Short mmCIF file of C-alpha atoms in Angstrom, two decimals:
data_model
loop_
_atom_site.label_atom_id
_atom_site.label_comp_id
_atom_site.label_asym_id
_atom_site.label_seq_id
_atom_site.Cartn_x
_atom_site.Cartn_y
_atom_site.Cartn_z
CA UNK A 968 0.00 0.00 0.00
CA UNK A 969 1.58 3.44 -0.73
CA UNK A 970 -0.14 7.29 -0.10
CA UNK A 971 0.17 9.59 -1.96
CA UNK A 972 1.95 13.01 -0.36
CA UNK A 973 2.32 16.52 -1.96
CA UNK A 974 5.67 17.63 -1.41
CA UNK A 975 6.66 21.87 -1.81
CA UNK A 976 10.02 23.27 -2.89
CA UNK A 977 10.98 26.57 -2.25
CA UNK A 978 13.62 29.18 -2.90
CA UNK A 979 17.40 27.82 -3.48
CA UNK A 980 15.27 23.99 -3.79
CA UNK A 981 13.21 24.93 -6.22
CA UNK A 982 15.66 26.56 -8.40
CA UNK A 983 17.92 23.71 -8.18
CA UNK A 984 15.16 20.82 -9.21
CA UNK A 985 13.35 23.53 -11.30
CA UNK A 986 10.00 22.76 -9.81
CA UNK A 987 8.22 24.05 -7.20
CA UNK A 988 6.02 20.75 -6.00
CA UNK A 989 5.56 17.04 -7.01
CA UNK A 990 3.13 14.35 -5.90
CA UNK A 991 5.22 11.35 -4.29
CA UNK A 992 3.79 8.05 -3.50
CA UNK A 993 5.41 6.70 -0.28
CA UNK A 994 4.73 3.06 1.60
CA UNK A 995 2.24 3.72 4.28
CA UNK A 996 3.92 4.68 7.65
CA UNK A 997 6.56 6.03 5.59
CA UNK A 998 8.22 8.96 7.62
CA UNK A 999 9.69 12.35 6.53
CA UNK A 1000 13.17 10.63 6.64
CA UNK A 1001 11.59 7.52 4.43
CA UNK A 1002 10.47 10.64 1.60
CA UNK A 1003 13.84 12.20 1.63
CA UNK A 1004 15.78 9.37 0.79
CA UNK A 1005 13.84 8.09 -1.92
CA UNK A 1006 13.49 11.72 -3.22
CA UNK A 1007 17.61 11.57 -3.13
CA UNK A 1008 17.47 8.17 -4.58
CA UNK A 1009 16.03 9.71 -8.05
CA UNK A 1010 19.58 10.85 -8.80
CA UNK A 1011 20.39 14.24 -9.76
CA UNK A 1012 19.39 16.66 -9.09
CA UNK A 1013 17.32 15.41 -6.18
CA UNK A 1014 20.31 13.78 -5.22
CA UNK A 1015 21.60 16.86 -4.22
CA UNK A 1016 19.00 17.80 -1.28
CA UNK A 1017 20.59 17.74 2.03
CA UNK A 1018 20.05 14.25 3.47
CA UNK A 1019 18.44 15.95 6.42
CA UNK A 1020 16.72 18.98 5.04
CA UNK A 1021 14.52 21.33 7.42
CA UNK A 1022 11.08 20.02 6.79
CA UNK A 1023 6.84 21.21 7.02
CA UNK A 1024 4.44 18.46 6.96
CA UNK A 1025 0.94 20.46 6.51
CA UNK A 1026 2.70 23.84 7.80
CA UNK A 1027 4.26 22.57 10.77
CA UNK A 1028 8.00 22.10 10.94
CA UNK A 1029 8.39 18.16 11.89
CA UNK A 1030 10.98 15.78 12.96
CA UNK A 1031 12.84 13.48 10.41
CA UNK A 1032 11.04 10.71 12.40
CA UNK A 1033 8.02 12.17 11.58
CA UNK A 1034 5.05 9.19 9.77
CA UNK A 1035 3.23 10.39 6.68
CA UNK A 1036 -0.31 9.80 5.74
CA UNK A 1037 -2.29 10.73 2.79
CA UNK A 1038 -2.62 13.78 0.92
CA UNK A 1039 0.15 15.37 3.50
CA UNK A 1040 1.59 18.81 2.58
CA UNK A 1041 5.34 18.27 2.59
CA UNK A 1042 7.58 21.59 2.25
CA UNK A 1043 11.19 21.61 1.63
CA UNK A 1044 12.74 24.35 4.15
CA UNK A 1045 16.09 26.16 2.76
CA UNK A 1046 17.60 27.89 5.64
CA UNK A 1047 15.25 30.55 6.42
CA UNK A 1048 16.07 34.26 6.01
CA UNK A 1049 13.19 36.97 6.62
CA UNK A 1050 12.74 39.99 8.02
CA UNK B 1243 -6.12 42.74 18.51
CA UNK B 1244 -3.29 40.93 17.75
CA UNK B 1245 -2.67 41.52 13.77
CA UNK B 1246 0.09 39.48 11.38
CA UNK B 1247 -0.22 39.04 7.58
CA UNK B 1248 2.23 38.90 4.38
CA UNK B 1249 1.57 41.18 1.64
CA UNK B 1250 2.78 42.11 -1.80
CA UNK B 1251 2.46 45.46 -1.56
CA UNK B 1252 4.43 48.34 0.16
CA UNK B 1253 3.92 48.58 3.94
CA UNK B 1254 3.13 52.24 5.53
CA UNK B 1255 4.71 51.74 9.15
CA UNK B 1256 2.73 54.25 10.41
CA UNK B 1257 -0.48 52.31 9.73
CA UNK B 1258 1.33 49.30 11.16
CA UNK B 1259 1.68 51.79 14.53
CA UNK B 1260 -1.77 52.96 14.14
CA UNK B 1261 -2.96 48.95 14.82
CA UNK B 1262 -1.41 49.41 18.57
CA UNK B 1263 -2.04 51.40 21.60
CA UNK B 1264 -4.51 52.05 24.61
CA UNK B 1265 -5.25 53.92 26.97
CA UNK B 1266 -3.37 52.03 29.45
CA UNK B 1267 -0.35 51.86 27.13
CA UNK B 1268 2.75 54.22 27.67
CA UNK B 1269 5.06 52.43 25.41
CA UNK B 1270 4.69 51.93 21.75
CA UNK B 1271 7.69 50.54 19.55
CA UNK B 1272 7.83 49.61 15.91
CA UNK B 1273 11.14 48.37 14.22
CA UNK B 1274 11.25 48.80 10.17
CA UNK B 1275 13.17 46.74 8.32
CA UNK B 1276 14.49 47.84 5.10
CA UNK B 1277 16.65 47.12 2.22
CA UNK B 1278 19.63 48.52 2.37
CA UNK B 1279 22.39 49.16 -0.50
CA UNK B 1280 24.99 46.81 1.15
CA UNK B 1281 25.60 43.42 2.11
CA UNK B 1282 28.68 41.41 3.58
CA UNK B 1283 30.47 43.73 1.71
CA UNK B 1284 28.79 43.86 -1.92
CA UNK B 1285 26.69 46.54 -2.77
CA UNK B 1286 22.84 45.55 -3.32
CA UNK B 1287 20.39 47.30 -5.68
CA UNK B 1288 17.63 45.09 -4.51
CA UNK B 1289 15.56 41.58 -3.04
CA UNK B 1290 13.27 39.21 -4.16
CA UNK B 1291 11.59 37.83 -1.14
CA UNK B 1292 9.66 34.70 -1.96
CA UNK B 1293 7.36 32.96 1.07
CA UNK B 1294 5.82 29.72 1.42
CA UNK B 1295 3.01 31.74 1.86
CA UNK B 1296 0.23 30.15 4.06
CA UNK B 1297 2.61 29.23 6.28
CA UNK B 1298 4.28 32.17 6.46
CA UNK B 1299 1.03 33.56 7.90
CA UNK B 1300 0.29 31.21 10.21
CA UNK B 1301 4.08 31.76 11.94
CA UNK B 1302 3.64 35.05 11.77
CA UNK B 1303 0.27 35.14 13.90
CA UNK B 1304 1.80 32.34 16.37
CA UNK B 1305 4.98 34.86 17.29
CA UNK B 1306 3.15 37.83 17.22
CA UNK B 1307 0.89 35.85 19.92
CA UNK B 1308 4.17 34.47 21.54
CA UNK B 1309 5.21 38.12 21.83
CA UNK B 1310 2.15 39.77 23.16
CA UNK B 1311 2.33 36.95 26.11
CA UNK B 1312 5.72 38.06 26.72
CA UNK B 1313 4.76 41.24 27.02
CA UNK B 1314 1.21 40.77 28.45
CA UNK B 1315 -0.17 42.84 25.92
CA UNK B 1316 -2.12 41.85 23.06
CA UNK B 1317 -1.35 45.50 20.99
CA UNK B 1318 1.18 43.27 18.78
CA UNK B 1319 1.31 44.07 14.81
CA UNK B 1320 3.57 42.64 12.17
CA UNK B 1321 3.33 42.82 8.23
CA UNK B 1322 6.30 41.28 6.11
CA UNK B 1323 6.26 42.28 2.33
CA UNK B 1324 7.09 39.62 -0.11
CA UNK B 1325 8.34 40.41 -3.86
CA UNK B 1326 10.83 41.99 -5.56
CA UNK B 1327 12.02 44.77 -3.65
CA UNK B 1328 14.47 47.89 -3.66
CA UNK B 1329 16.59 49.54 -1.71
CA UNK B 1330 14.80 51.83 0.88
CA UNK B 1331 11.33 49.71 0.51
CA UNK B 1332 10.30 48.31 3.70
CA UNK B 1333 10.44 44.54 4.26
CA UNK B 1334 8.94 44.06 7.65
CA UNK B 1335 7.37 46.51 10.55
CA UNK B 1336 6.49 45.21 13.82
CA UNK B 1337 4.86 47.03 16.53
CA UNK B 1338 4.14 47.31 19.87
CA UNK B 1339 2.39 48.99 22.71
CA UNK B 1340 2.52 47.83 26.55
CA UNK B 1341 1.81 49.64 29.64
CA UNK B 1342 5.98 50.39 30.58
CA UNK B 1343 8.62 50.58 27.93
CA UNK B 1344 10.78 47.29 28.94
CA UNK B 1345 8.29 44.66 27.09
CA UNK B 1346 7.79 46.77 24.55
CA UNK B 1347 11.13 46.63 23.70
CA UNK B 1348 11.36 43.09 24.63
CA UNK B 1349 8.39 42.40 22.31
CA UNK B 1350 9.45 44.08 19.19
CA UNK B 1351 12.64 42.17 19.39
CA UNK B 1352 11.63 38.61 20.19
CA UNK B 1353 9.29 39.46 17.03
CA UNK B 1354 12.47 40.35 14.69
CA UNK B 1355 14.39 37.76 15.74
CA UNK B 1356 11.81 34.97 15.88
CA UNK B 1357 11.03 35.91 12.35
CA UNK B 1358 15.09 35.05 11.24
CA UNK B 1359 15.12 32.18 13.04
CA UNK B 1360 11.44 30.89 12.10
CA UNK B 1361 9.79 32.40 9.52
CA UNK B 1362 9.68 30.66 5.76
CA UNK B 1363 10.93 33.56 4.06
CA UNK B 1364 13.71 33.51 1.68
CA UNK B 1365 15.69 36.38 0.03
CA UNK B 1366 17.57 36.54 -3.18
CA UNK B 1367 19.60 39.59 -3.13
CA UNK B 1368 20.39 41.24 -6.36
CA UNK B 1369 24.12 42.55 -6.56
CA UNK B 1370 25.07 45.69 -8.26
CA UNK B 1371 27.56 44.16 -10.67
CA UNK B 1372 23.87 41.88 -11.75
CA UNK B 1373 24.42 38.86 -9.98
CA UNK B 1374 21.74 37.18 -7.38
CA UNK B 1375 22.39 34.73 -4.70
CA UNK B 1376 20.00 33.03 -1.92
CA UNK B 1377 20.93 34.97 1.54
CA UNK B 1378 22.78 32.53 3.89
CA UNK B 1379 19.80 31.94 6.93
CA UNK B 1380 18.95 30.20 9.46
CA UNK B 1381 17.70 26.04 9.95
CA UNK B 1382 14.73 25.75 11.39
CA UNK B 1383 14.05 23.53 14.50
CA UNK B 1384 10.80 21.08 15.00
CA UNK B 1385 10.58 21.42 18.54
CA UNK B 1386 8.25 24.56 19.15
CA UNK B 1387 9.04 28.06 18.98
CA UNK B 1388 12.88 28.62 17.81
CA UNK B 1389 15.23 30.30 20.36
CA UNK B 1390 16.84 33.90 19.99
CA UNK B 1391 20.25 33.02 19.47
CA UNK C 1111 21.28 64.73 11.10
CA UNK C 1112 21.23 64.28 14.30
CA UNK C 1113 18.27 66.28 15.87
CA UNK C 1114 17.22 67.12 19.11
CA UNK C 1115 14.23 69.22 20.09
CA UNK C 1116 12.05 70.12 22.95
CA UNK C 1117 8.50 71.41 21.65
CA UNK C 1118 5.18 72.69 23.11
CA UNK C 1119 2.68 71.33 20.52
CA UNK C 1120 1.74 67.96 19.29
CA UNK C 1121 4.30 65.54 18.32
CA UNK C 1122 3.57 63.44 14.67
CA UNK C 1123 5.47 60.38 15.64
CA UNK C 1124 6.02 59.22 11.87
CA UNK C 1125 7.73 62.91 11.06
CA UNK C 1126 10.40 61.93 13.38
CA UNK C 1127 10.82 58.27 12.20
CA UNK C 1128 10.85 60.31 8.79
CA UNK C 1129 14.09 62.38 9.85
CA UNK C 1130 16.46 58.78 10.19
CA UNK C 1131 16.72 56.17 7.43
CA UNK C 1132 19.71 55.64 4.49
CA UNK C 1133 20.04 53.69 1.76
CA UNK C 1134 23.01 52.03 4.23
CA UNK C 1135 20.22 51.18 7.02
CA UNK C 1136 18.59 47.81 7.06
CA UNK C 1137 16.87 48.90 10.34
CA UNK C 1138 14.75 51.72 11.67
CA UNK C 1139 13.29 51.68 14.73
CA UNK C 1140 10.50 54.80 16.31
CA UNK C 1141 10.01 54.70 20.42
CA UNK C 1142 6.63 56.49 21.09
CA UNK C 1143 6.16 57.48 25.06
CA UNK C 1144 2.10 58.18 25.70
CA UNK C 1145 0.35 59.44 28.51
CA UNK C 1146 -0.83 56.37 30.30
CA UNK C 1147 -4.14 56.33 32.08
CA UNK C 1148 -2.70 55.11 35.09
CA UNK C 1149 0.17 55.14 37.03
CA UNK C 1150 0.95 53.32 40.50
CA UNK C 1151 -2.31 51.82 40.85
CA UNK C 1152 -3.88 55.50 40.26
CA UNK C 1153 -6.59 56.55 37.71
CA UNK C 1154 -4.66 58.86 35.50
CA UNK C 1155 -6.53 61.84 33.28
CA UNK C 1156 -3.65 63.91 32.27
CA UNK C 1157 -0.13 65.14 32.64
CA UNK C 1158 1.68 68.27 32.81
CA UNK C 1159 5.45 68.44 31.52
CA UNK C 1160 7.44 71.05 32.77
CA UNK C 1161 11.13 71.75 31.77
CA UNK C 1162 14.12 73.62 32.18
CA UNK C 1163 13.91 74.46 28.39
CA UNK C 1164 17.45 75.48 27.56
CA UNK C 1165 18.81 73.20 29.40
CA UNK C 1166 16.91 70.19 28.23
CA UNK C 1167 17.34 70.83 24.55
CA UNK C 1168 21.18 70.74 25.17
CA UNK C 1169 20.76 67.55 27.01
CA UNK C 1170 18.16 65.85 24.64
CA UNK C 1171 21.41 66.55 21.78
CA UNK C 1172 23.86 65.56 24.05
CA UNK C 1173 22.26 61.85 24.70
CA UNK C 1174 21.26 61.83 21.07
CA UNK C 1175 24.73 62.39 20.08
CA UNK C 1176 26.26 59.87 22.37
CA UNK C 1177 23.29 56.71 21.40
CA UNK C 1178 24.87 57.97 17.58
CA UNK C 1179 28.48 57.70 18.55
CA UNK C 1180 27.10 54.13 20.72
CA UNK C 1181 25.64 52.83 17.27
CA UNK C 1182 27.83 54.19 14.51
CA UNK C 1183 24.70 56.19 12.99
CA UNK C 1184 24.35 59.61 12.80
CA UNK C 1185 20.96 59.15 12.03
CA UNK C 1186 18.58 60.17 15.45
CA UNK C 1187 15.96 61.68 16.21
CA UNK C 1188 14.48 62.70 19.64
CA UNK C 1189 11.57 65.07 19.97
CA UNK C 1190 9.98 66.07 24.06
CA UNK C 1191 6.77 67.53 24.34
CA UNK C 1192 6.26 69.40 27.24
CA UNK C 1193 3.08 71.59 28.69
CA UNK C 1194 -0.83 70.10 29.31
CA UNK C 1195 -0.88 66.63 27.83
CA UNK C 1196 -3.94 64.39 27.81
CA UNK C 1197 -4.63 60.02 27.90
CA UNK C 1198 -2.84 58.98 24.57
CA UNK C 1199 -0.73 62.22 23.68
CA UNK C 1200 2.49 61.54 22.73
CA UNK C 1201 5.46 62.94 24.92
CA UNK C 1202 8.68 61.32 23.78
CA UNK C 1203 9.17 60.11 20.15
CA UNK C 1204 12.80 58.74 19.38
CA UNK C 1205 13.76 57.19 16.05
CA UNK C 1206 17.26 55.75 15.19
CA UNK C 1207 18.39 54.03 11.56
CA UNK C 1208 21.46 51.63 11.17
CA UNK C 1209 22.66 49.52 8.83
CA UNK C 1210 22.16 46.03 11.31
CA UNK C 1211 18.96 45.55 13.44
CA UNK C 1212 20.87 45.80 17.07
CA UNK C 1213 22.45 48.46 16.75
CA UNK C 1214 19.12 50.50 16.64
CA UNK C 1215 17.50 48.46 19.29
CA UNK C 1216 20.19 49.99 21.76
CA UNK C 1217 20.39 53.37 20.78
CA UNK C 1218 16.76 53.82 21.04
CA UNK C 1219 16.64 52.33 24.40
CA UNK C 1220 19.98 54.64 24.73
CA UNK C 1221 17.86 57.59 24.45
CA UNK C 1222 15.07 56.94 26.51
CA UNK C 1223 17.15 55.60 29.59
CA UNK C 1224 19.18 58.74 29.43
CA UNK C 1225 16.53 61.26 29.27
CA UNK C 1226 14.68 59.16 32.30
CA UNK C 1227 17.94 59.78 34.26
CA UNK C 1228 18.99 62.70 33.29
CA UNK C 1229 16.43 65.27 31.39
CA UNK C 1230 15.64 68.34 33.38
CA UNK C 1231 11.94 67.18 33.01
CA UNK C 1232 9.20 67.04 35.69
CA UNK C 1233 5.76 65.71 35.01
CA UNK C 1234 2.57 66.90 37.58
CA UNK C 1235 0.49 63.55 37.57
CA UNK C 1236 -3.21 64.74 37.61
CA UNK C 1237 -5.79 61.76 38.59
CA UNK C 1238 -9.27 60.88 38.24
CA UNK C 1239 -10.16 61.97 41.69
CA UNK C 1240 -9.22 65.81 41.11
CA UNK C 1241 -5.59 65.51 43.13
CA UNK C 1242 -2.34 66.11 41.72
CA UNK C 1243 1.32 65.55 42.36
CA UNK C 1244 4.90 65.47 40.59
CA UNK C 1245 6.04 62.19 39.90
CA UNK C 1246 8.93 61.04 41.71
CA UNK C 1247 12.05 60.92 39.33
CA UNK C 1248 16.08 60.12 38.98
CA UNK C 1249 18.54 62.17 41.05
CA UNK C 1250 20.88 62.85 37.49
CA UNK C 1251 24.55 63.39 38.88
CA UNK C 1252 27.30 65.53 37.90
CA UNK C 1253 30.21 63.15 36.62
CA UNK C 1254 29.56 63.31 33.13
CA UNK C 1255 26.89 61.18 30.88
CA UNK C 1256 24.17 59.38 33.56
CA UNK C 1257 24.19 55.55 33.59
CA UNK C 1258 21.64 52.90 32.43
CA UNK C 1259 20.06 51.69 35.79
CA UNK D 968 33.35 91.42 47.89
CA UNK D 969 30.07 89.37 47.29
CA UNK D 970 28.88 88.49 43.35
CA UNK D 971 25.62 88.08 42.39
CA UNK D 972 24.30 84.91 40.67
CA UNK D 973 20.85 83.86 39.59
CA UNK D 974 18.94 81.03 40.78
CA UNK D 975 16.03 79.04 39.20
CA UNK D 976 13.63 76.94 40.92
CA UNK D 977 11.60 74.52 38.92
CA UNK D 978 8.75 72.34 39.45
CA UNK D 979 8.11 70.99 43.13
CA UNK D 980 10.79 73.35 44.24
CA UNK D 981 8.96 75.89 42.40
CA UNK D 982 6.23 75.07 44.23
CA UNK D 983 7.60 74.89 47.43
CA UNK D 984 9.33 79.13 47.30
CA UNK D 985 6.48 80.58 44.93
CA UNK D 986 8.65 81.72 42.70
CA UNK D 987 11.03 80.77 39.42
CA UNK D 988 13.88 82.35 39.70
CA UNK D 989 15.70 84.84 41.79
CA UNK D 990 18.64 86.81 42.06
CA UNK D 991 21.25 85.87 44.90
CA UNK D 992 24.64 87.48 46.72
CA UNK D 993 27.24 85.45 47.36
CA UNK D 994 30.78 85.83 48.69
CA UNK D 995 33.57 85.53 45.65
CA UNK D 996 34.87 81.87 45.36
CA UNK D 997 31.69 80.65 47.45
CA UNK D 998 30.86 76.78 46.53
CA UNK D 999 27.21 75.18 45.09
CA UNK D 1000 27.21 74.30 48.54
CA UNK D 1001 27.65 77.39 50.03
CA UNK D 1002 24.44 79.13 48.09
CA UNK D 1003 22.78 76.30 49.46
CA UNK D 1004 23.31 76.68 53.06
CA UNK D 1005 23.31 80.14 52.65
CA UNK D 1006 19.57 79.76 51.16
CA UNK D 1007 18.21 77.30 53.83
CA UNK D 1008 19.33 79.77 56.16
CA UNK D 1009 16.63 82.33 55.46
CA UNK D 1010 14.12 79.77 56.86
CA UNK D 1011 11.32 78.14 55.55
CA UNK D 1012 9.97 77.81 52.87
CA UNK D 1013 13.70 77.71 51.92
CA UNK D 1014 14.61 75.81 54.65
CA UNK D 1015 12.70 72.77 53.39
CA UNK D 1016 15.11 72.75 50.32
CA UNK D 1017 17.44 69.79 50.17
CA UNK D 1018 20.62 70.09 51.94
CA UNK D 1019 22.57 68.21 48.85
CA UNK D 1020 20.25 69.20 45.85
CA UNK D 1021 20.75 68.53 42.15
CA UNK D 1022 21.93 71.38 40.54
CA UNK D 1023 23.21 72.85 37.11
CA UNK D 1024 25.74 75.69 36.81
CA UNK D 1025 25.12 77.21 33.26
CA UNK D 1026 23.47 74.06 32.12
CA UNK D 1027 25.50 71.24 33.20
CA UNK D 1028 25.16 69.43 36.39
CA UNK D 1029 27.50 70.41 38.99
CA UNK D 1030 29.04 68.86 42.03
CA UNK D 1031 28.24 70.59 45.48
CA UNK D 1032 31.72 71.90 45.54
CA UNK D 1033 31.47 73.46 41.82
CA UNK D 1034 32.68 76.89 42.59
CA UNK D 1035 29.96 80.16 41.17
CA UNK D 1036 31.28 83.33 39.26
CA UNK D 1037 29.57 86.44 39.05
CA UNK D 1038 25.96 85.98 36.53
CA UNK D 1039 25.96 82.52 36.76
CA UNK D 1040 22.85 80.46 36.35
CA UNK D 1041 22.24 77.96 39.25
CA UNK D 1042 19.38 75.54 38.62
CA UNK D 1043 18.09 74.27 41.25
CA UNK D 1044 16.87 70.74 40.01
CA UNK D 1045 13.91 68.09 41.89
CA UNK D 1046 14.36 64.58 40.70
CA UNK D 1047 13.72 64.68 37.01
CA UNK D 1048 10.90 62.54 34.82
CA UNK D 1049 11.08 63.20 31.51
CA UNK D 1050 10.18 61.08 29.24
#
């Protein structure tokens, strides 16, 4: 069984993979960790995401141990830098 | 009373200060920030600021509430601008008003600095010589509101 | 630019954050002192500022010059009001610019400490019930610029 | 020889004397101090003046032992609460 997430790239992320978001199907119970890796796995340029990247599910910055479920908003954090 | 939103367009400050006060209010801050022509030593002629947007909102409302319990006031505004940008144009303005100057103070900072350390905002700054390059900034944490460094 | 200035009339706030800023500043920041409708537990309906005029516009430069030399700016503002002031008038405004966000944080606070402890200013609390009295105050010394309690 | 210097009185110590300023005598070389004592001495209402007061010689605070020249402007100054 896999669920489908929405996943959100921003800023210096976006430009590097050229896209801003992408539907990814992960195994149920995946967890934000599970996502990153397989994201990396795709080879460049995903590869070249930090293997532990600052991380939103649904708006909310989470853990790497963090468990996915369906239809989860995933965002991709660069190193933030308002004001 | 509490007031926090991301726009597109300029920000007046002074309508930003005009969201605060009382009556029982003696203090009333409000920090501006702007950009500025310079930057770790290159000159600047301007920002794009790009925001994951609804978020953005929603951070911004939870430290202007983490602020006005700080402070024990609820007279807490903040309005970032997203967009390109130039030098002079005002990025964020946060204010203030509390019954004795101290939290005020205390407010309007844990406000700028929560916003570095927390906020998903991201600036490209645009170099006079007509390159651009992501600003260096901070990782955020998971566990709750950040920390001023 | 540094300016200094003790007046009689009503003070716009935003015309004094108006006198700091530079394409060099990344940071502005406006301190607004009200009349406070209360004051040690006491209903509070106005305030009367007196001052030792000459004296205090010398003094209001001199700390305004020393929170510039303090921040590396030459860009502050400090405006006193003094005379019959209601609830909600505004009786201090001081705005500082500088190129990094701290920097204008201290000066501002600068300012305001100083005039607390040393401004030859006296305000005539008037309360709810119809009494009056002058607030008690600092003690400013003689050996040079005051210090930050 | 005496000189003559003028004193100014300002909120509760204006108050207190009933009046703003006035003109004073004092001996040649005679100390902030000095003017003080030499006030209290009249009796009250001056008498109720501090013994150590704040006070400015042409503007700028001065110590007690600040010596006064002829037309100088002593301020006599109550705690101060500006702001």
């Amino acid at each position: 069984m896999t669920v489908s997430v929405r996943t959100l790239f921003f800023a210096a992320y976006r430009d590097l993979l050229g896209t801003a978001e992408l539907d990814v199907q992960v195994p149920e119970g995946a967890t934000v960790s599970d996502l990153v890796a397989s994201l990396r796995a795709r080879g460049e340029p995903f590869a070249s995401l930090p293997a532990i990247p600052a991380v939103a599910v649904n708006r909310t910055y989470a853990d790497p141990g963090a468990r996915l479920g369906a239809g989860d908003e995933v965002a991709f954090i660069p190193p933030v830098a308002g004001g | 009373m509490i007031h926090a939103d991301v726009v597109d367009g300029p920000i007046a400050p002074a309508e930003v200060l005009a969201r605060v006060g009382s009556d029982r209010d003696g203090a009333a801050l409000l920090f501006v920030g702007v950009v500025r022509d310079h930057d770790g030593g290159r000159a600047v002629e301007g920002m794009r600021y790009d925001a994951y947007r609804e978020m953005a909102v929603e951070v911004l409302e939870a430290i202007a509430e983490e602020a006005g319990e700080r402070a024990g006031s609820d007279r807490v505004a903040v309005v970032h601008r997203v967009g390109e940008l130039q030098v002079g144009d005002v990025s964020v303005a946060i204010a203030v008003s509390t019954p004795h100057r101290a939290e005020s103070f205390d407010a309007a900072r844990y406000v700028i600095e929560q916003i570095k350390l927390r906020l998903p905002v991201w600036k490209k700054e645009h170099y006079v010589d007509g390159q651009s390059a992501w600003k260096d900034g901070c990782v955020p944490v998971a566990d709750g509101p950040g920390r001023t460094p």
